[in-house]
């Protein structure tokens, strides 16, 4: 059997409370679902997972995201990890096996349990070390808990940790951000992700903004925050390998890279996305609908609009452009049968002249400016259906 590069994503859609900015598919107050949902995940892994495992061999990466995976009590997490290992990892090991953790939901025995069951990378949603800010955005943890969580993870043997930070938060100053970044660096994580606050419809912050009650930093301050992070982190040894992601050499997230590099992945669980055989699928987001489908041996997914060639090309470019490496011209040619200049010749010349892109003949990548004004570049990569 030919081993194929692919990954597995497992979605845990539970949180202790909903953060005020969050529009991810996650629910608070659904403790009554934990047991049955874990059972449904295990069943889906056993059926769909086994199918792809037989086709493609062992996945290179497994990623438990959410929601808050670490909210699952030990009993259910053990059950899930044992199913994952049994189906996907006959030798007990994955190249990269990540669990997202909320610093407010873990203790040392829990992290040791993850480590002993093959998890080799943790991603902590820290966002800030400033307690007032954390409260203001609806997080359940405080700065000290984040420091303690990292120390515990180190003690039980994790050598690959990622911290998420946010900027552009209500009332946040550049000084506060700098303090949080310094504190993050003092913990020596291998990987840091930074996200600017986005106001998404349906969130508490969106409603507050509509009522004029959200005190956001000005555009100038937000831009200064962005400039500071994107200049300072590389100077401290964290290479920017994707628009929002920085890592020490060799610690780039393999799983996330696969999203941007057109590698297939199987999504397991409610609302999980899959990219298989060139098709993207999204599982039912409603928990009951998802669990009923699993119970009745139905695939819990609905096909997204069949990707036209135009959409497939756009997606390929958008995803690859996010990375420091950029779009591989050769990969583009292999996948779509024609040079990318057929569709993008003028765009490439124009964006290169404006110093937003570099085209070295093998790769087309964003410059630093291009990353900053990514949306401006991405919109140029939209295709006209009439071109096909
Ligand atoms: S912990 Fe994460 S997934 Fe849960 S509500 Fe907060 S941001 Fe959303």
Short mmCIF file of C-alpha atoms and ligand atoms in Angstrom, two decimals:
data_model
loop_
_atom_site.label_atom_id
_atom_site.label_comp_id
_atom_site.label_asym_id
_atom_site.label_seq_id
_atom_site.Cartn_x
_atom_site.Cartn_y
_atom_site.Cartn_z
CA UNK A 1 0.00 0.00 0.00
CA UNK A 2 1.27 3.49 -0.85
CA UNK A 3 1.37 5.70 2.21
CA UNK A 4 -0.13 9.09 1.48
CA UNK A 5 0.35 12.30 3.38
CA UNK A 6 -2.86 13.16 5.15
CA UNK A 7 -4.16 14.36 8.49
CA UNK A 8 -7.03 13.87 10.91
CA UNK A 9 -8.94 16.66 12.65
CA UNK A 10 -11.30 15.91 15.56
CA UNK A 11 -13.72 18.59 16.68
CA UNK A 12 -14.75 18.95 20.33
CA UNK A 13 -17.55 21.54 20.28
CA UNK A 14 -17.74 22.25 24.02
CA UNK A 15 -16.62 25.21 26.07
CA UNK A 16 -17.17 26.26 29.67
CA UNK A 17 -18.51 29.62 28.51
CA UNK A 18 -18.65 31.41 25.20
CA UNK A 19 -15.91 34.01 24.74
CA UNK A 20 -17.37 37.34 23.65
CA UNK A 21 -15.61 37.37 20.27
CA UNK A 22 -16.07 33.74 19.31
CA UNK A 23 -18.15 32.45 16.42
CA UNK A 24 -16.54 29.01 16.26
CA UNK A 25 -18.90 26.04 16.35
CA UNK A 26 -18.77 25.49 20.10
CA UNK A 27 -21.37 25.38 22.86
CA UNK A 28 -21.38 26.11 26.58
CA UNK A 29 -23.61 24.19 29.00
CA UNK A 30 -23.82 20.96 27.00
CA UNK A 31 -22.23 18.68 29.60
CA UNK A 32 -25.06 16.21 29.14
CA UNK A 33 -23.78 15.51 25.62
CA UNK A 34 -20.21 14.67 26.55
CA UNK A 35 -20.64 10.93 26.94
CA UNK A 36 -22.77 10.30 23.85
CA UNK A 37 -20.73 12.68 21.75
CA UNK A 38 -17.52 10.88 22.68
CA UNK A 39 -19.21 7.63 21.75
CA UNK A 40 -20.24 9.07 18.39
CA UNK A 41 -16.71 10.30 17.69
CA UNK A 42 -15.30 6.87 18.46
CA UNK A 43 -17.80 5.25 16.15
CA UNK A 44 -17.03 7.68 13.34
CA UNK A 45 -13.31 7.08 13.81
CA UNK A 46 -13.87 3.32 13.75
CA UNK A 47 -15.90 3.47 10.53
CA UNK A 48 -14.77 6.44 8.41
CA UNK A 49 -11.33 6.59 9.97
CA UNK A 50 -10.62 2.91 9.31
CA UNK A 51 -11.66 3.34 5.70
CA UNK A 52 -9.11 6.08 5.01
CA UNK A 53 -6.48 4.40 7.17
CA UNK A 54 -6.77 1.33 4.94
CA UNK A 55 -6.63 3.44 1.78
CA UNK A 56 -3.82 5.78 2.72
CA UNK A 57 -1.88 4.30 5.61
CA UNK A 58 -1.04 6.09 8.81
CA UNK A 59 -1.88 9.83 8.99
CA UNK A 60 1.08 12.13 9.61
CA UNK A 61 -0.83 14.42 11.93
CA UNK A 62 -3.77 14.29 14.31
CA UNK A 63 -5.28 17.47 15.73
CA UNK A 64 -7.95 17.79 18.42
CA UNK A 65 -9.46 21.25 18.18
CA UNK A 66 -12.58 23.02 19.29
CA UNK A 67 -14.21 24.36 21.22
CA UNK A 68 -12.12 23.25 24.14
CA UNK A 69 -10.90 19.65 23.83
CA UNK A 70 -9.37 19.78 27.31
CA UNK A 71 -12.82 20.35 28.81
CA UNK A 72 -13.59 16.67 28.20
CA UNK A 73 -13.26 14.80 31.50
CA UNK A 74 -10.35 12.37 31.70
CA UNK A 75 -12.57 9.33 31.26
CA UNK A 76 -13.91 10.51 27.88
CA UNK A 77 -10.61 11.90 26.67
CA UNK A 78 -8.96 8.54 27.41
CA UNK A 79 -11.69 6.73 25.49
CA UNK A 80 -11.22 9.05 22.50
CA UNK A 81 -7.43 8.85 22.49
CA UNK A 82 -7.49 5.10 22.75
CA UNK A 83 -9.82 4.86 19.73
CA UNK A 84 -7.62 7.23 17.74
CA UNK A 85 -4.53 5.21 18.55
CA UNK A 86 -6.15 1.91 17.83
CA UNK A 87 -7.37 2.96 14.40
CA UNK A 88 -4.65 5.33 13.21
CA UNK A 89 -1.46 4.67 15.16
CA UNK A 90 -0.63 1.00 15.40
CA UNK A 91 2.81 1.89 16.80
CA UNK A 92 1.32 4.47 19.16
CA UNK A 93 3.03 7.45 17.54
CA UNK A 94 2.09 10.27 15.17
CA UNK A 95 4.59 12.71 13.75
CA UNK A 96 2.50 15.47 15.23
CA UNK A 97 -0.39 14.88 17.61
CA UNK A 98 -1.84 18.13 18.96
CA UNK A 99 -4.51 18.86 21.54
CA UNK A 100 -5.83 22.40 21.99
CA UNK A 101 -6.05 23.27 25.66
CA UNK A 102 -7.62 26.06 27.63
CA UNK A 103 -5.26 26.95 30.51
CA UNK A 104 -8.32 27.16 32.78
CA UNK A 105 -9.28 23.52 32.26
CA UNK A 106 -6.08 21.51 32.79
CA UNK A 107 -4.08 20.14 35.69
CA UNK A 108 -0.84 18.19 35.73
CA UNK A 109 -2.34 14.67 35.86
CA UNK A 110 -4.54 15.53 32.87
CA UNK A 111 -1.58 16.74 30.82
CA UNK A 112 0.44 13.68 31.88
CA UNK A 113 -2.43 11.49 30.69
CA UNK A 114 -2.33 13.20 27.27
CA UNK A 115 1.43 12.80 27.06
CA UNK A 116 1.28 9.12 28.03
CA UNK A 117 -1.23 8.48 25.29
CA UNK A 118 0.88 9.73 22.43
CA UNK A 119 -0.01 13.45 22.30
CA UNK A 120 3.23 15.30 21.56
CA UNK A 121 2.11 18.90 21.06
CA UNK A 122 -0.19 21.22 23.00
CA UNK A 123 -1.71 24.45 21.78
CA UNK A 124 -2.77 26.78 24.61
CA UNK A 125 -5.36 29.48 23.98
CA UNK A 126 -3.67 32.15 26.11
CA UNK A 127 -4.75 35.32 24.19
CA UNK A 128 -3.23 37.65 26.83
CA UNK A 129 -1.61 37.50 30.27
CA UNK A 130 -3.52 40.55 31.44
CA UNK A 131 -6.33 39.48 33.77
CA UNK A 132 -8.50 42.52 33.18
CA UNK A 133 -8.35 42.01 29.43
CA UNK A 134 -8.99 38.28 29.74
CA UNK A 135 -12.14 38.98 31.73
CA UNK A 136 -13.21 41.64 29.28
CA UNK A 137 -13.12 39.20 26.37
CA UNK A 138 -14.89 36.44 28.28
CA UNK A 139 -12.03 34.02 28.85
CA UNK A 140 -12.33 31.66 31.83
CA UNK A 141 -8.62 31.63 32.73
CA UNK A 142 -6.21 34.19 34.14
CA UNK A 143 -2.59 34.97 33.28
CA UNK A 144 -1.14 32.93 36.15
CA UNK A 145 -3.08 29.85 35.04
CA UNK A 146 -1.49 30.17 31.60
CA UNK A 147 1.99 30.37 33.15
CA UNK A 148 1.20 27.38 35.36
CA UNK A 149 -0.22 25.35 32.47
CA UNK A 150 2.97 25.78 30.45
CA UNK A 151 5.11 24.82 33.47
CA UNK A 152 2.98 21.71 34.03
CA UNK A 153 3.21 20.76 30.38
CA UNK A 154 6.99 21.01 30.51
CA UNK A 155 7.15 18.96 33.71
CA UNK A 156 5.24 16.08 32.16
CA UNK A 157 7.52 16.09 29.12
CA UNK A 158 5.99 18.21 26.34
CA UNK A 159 8.75 19.59 24.13
CA UNK A 160 6.47 21.26 21.60
CA UNK A 161 4.09 23.95 22.84
CA UNK A 162 2.18 26.63 21.01
CA UNK A 163 0.61 29.74 22.54
CA UNK A 164 -2.18 31.76 20.92
CA UNK A 165 -2.17 35.51 21.49
CA UNK A 166 -4.64 38.18 20.40
CA UNK A 167 -4.29 41.86 19.59
CA UNK A 168 -6.69 44.69 18.81
CA UNK A 169 -8.78 43.79 21.89
CA UNK A 170 -11.16 46.30 23.50
CA UNK A 171 -9.20 48.70 25.68
CA UNK A 172 -5.88 46.98 24.89
CA UNK A 173 -2.85 49.24 24.63
CA UNK A 174 0.37 48.61 22.74
CA UNK A 175 2.16 48.49 26.10
CA UNK A 176 -0.17 45.77 27.37
CA UNK A 177 0.39 43.76 24.24
CA UNK A 178 4.15 44.09 24.59
CA UNK A 179 3.96 42.86 28.18
CA UNK A 180 1.97 39.82 27.10
CA UNK A 181 4.39 39.06 24.29
CA UNK A 182 7.34 39.33 26.70
CA UNK A 183 5.61 37.03 29.12
CA UNK A 184 4.88 34.56 26.36
CA UNK A 185 8.52 34.64 25.24
CA UNK A 186 9.74 34.08 28.79
CA UNK A 187 7.92 30.74 28.70
CA UNK A 188 9.95 29.74 25.63
CA UNK A 189 7.15 28.21 23.55
CA UNK A 190 8.18 26.56 20.30
CA UNK A 191 5.34 28.18 18.40
CA UNK A 192 3.22 31.33 18.66
CA UNK A 193 0.02 32.20 16.77
CA UNK A 194 -1.27 35.75 16.76
CA UNK A 195 -4.76 36.78 15.81
CA UNK A 196 -6.25 40.22 15.44
CA UNK A 197 -9.75 40.56 16.88
CA UNK A 198 -12.41 40.12 14.20
CA UNK A 199 -15.93 41.22 14.90
CA UNK A 200 -18.08 38.34 13.73
CA UNK A 201 -21.82 38.56 13.42
CA UNK A 202 -23.70 36.75 16.17
CA UNK A 203 -21.05 37.36 18.83
CA UNK A 204 -21.47 39.42 21.99
CA UNK A 205 -18.80 41.84 20.79
CA UNK A 206 -20.61 42.37 17.50
CA UNK A 207 -23.76 43.38 19.36
CA UNK A 208 -21.79 45.66 21.68
CA UNK A 209 -20.15 47.33 18.71
CA UNK A 210 -23.55 47.95 17.16
CA UNK A 211 -24.64 49.60 20.38
CA UNK A 212 -21.47 51.69 20.39
CA UNK A 213 -20.27 50.03 23.60
CA UNK A 214 -17.05 48.44 22.41
CA UNK A 215 -13.96 50.48 23.05
CA UNK A 216 -11.67 49.16 20.31
CA UNK A 217 -8.13 50.48 19.76
CA UNK A 218 -7.88 52.95 16.87
CA UNK A 219 -6.74 51.67 13.47
CA UNK A 220 -3.35 53.32 14.05
CA UNK A 221 -2.85 51.51 17.35
CA UNK A 222 -3.97 48.18 15.87
CA UNK A 223 -1.56 48.67 13.00
CA UNK A 224 1.25 49.50 15.43
CA UNK A 225 0.45 46.27 17.31
CA UNK A 226 0.57 44.28 14.11
CA UNK A 227 3.87 45.87 13.05
CA UNK A 228 5.37 45.29 16.48
CA UNK A 229 4.48 41.57 16.54
CA UNK A 230 5.51 40.84 12.99
CA UNK A 231 8.88 42.56 13.49
CA UNK A 232 9.63 41.59 17.07
CA UNK A 233 8.84 37.87 17.02
CA UNK A 234 11.22 37.08 14.11
CA UNK A 235 13.94 39.08 15.90
CA UNK A 236 13.48 36.69 18.84
CA UNK A 237 13.99 33.57 16.74
CA UNK A 238 10.39 32.91 15.70
CA UNK A 239 10.20 32.66 11.97
CA UNK A 240 6.98 33.84 10.39
CA UNK A 241 6.01 30.86 8.27
CA UNK A 242 2.38 31.87 7.72
CA UNK A 243 0.43 35.12 8.03
CA UNK A 244 -0.54 34.48 11.68
CA UNK A 245 1.99 31.84 12.70
CA UNK A 246 5.54 32.01 14.03
CA UNK A 247 7.80 29.14 15.03
CA UNK A 248 11.28 28.26 16.07
CA UNK A 249 13.00 26.43 13.22
CA UNK A 250 11.59 22.94 12.83
CA UNK A 251 8.48 23.63 14.95
CA UNK A 252 6.09 24.85 12.25
CA UNK A 253 2.73 23.14 12.77
CA UNK A 254 2.71 20.28 10.31
CA UNK A 255 -1.01 19.85 10.62
CA UNK A 256 -1.82 23.47 9.84
CA UNK A 257 0.71 23.50 7.02
CA UNK A 258 -1.18 20.67 5.42
CA UNK A 259 -4.30 22.87 5.23
CA UNK A 260 -2.37 25.47 3.28
CA UNK A 261 -0.51 22.99 1.10
CA UNK A 262 -3.41 21.11 -0.41
CA UNK A 263 -2.92 17.97 1.70
CA UNK A 264 -6.09 15.93 2.33
CA UNK A 265 -7.58 15.65 5.81
CA UNK A 266 -10.44 13.82 7.43
CA UNK A 267 -12.57 15.85 9.82
CA UNK A 268 -14.33 13.89 12.56
CA UNK A 269 -17.14 15.28 14.70
CA UNK A 270 -19.86 17.89 14.46
CA UNK A 271 -19.01 20.85 12.21
CA UNK A 272 -15.67 19.29 11.25
CA UNK A 273 -14.44 20.01 7.74
CA UNK A 274 -12.88 17.37 5.52
CA UNK A 275 -10.91 17.70 2.31
CA UNK A 276 -10.88 14.34 0.63
CA UNK A 277 -10.45 13.31 -2.97
CA UNK A 278 -10.47 16.96 -4.02
CA UNK A 279 -13.84 17.62 -2.38
CA UNK A 280 -14.52 19.71 0.71
CA UNK A 281 -17.14 18.51 3.18
CA UNK A 282 -18.61 19.98 6.34
CA UNK A 283 -20.24 17.78 8.96
CA UNK A 284 -23.56 18.74 10.49
CA UNK A 285 -22.94 21.42 13.09
CA UNK A 286 -25.98 20.62 15.26
CA UNK A 287 -25.00 18.04 17.85
CA UNK A 288 -28.23 16.02 17.71
CA UNK A 289 -28.21 15.88 13.94
CA UNK A 290 -24.59 14.76 13.93
CA UNK A 291 -25.11 12.10 16.59
CA UNK A 292 -28.31 10.79 14.96
CA UNK A 293 -26.48 10.35 11.66
CA UNK A 294 -23.72 8.38 13.34
CA UNK A 295 -26.23 6.23 15.22
CA UNK A 296 -27.99 5.43 11.96
CA UNK A 297 -24.75 4.66 10.12
CA UNK A 298 -25.11 7.66 7.83
CA UNK A 299 -22.21 9.86 6.83
CA UNK A 300 -22.75 13.01 8.92
CA UNK A 301 -21.75 15.44 6.21
CA UNK A 302 -23.24 17.52 3.49
CA UNK A 303 -21.22 18.14 0.38
CA UNK A 304 -20.29 21.74 -0.12
CA UNK A 305 -21.11 23.26 -3.45
CA UNK A 306 -19.14 21.13 -5.90
CA UNK A 307 -15.90 22.98 -6.45
CA UNK A 308 -15.70 24.41 -9.91
CA UNK A 309 -12.24 24.70 -11.42
CA UNK A 310 -12.33 28.44 -10.77
CA UNK A 311 -13.09 27.92 -7.06
CA UNK A 312 -10.48 25.15 -6.80
CA UNK A 313 -7.81 27.43 -8.31
CA UNK A 314 -8.75 30.35 -6.07
CA UNK A 315 -8.70 28.20 -2.95
CA UNK A 316 -5.39 26.68 -3.88
CA UNK A 317 -3.86 30.15 -4.30
CA UNK A 318 -5.45 31.71 -1.20
CA UNK A 319 -4.24 28.90 1.03
CA UNK A 320 -0.70 28.69 -0.35
CA UNK A 321 -0.30 32.48 -0.35
CA UNK A 322 -0.80 32.48 3.42
CA UNK A 323 2.50 30.66 3.85
CA UNK A 324 5.97 32.15 3.71
CA UNK A 325 6.85 29.68 0.93
CA UNK A 326 3.95 30.74 -1.24
CA UNK A 327 2.43 29.09 -4.31
CA UNK A 328 4.55 26.44 -5.98
CA UNK A 329 4.32 27.04 -9.72
CA UNK A 330 5.12 23.39 -10.35
CA UNK A 331 2.37 22.15 -8.03
CA UNK A 332 -0.06 24.53 -9.69
CA UNK A 333 0.84 23.16 -13.11
CA UNK A 334 0.53 19.56 -11.94
CA UNK A 335 -2.85 20.17 -10.37
CA UNK A 336 -4.51 22.36 -12.99
CA UNK A 337 -2.64 21.37 -16.14
CA UNK A 338 -1.65 24.91 -17.14
CA UNK A 339 0.83 27.54 -15.97
CA UNK A 340 -0.64 29.98 -13.47
CA UNK A 341 0.20 32.86 -15.83
CA UNK A 342 -2.69 31.74 -18.03
CA UNK A 343 -5.06 33.15 -15.41
CA UNK A 344 -2.84 35.37 -13.34
CA UNK A 345 -0.14 36.78 -15.66
CA UNK A 346 -1.34 40.39 -15.42
CA UNK A 347 -2.13 40.12 -11.71
CA UNK A 348 1.34 38.77 -10.94
CA UNK A 349 3.05 41.54 -12.89
CA UNK A 350 0.90 44.21 -11.28
CA UNK A 351 1.29 42.97 -7.70
CA UNK A 352 5.04 42.42 -8.16
CA UNK A 353 5.40 46.00 -9.44
CA UNK A 354 3.56 47.20 -6.33
CA UNK A 355 5.98 45.16 -4.16
CA UNK A 356 3.15 43.09 -2.70
CA UNK A 357 4.34 39.87 -4.34
CA UNK A 358 7.60 38.20 -5.25
CA UNK A 359 7.70 35.79 -8.17
CA UNK A 360 11.05 33.97 -8.36
CA UNK A 361 9.99 31.66 -11.17
CA UNK A 362 9.43 28.69 -8.82
CA UNK A 363 7.32 30.22 -6.08
CA UNK A 364 4.96 33.17 -5.90
CA UNK A 365 4.86 34.59 -2.40
CA UNK A 366 3.64 37.61 -0.48
CA UNK A 367 6.15 40.22 0.62
CA UNK A 368 5.94 41.60 4.16
CA UNK A 369 3.73 44.39 2.81
CA UNK A 370 1.68 41.83 0.92
CA UNK A 371 1.03 39.92 4.15
CA UNK A 372 -0.07 43.11 5.85
CA UNK A 373 -2.50 43.96 3.08
CA UNK A 374 -3.40 40.35 2.34
CA UNK A 375 -7.04 41.01 1.51
CA UNK A 376 -6.07 43.45 -1.17
CA UNK A 377 -3.92 40.76 -2.81
CA UNK A 378 -6.41 37.95 -2.33
CA UNK A 379 -9.17 39.80 -4.09
CA UNK A 380 -6.97 40.02 -7.17
CA UNK A 381 -6.85 36.24 -7.23
CA UNK A 382 -10.61 35.94 -7.66
CA UNK A 383 -11.39 34.54 -11.09
CA UNK A 384 -14.12 35.32 -13.50
CA UNK A 385 -16.16 32.20 -14.25
CA UNK A 386 -16.24 33.33 -17.90
CA UNK A 387 -12.52 32.59 -18.14
CA UNK A 388 -13.33 28.85 -18.13
S1 LIG B 1 -12.59 28.83 24.35
FE1 LIG B 1 -12.16 29.06 22.15
S2 LIG B 1 -13.81 27.94 21.10
FE2 LIG B 1 -14.45 28.25 23.24
S3 LIG B 1 -15.69 30.07 23.19
FE3 LIG B 1 -13.59 30.72 23.71
S4 LIG B 1 -12.61 31.17 21.74
FE4 LIG B 1 -14.49 30.05 21.30
#
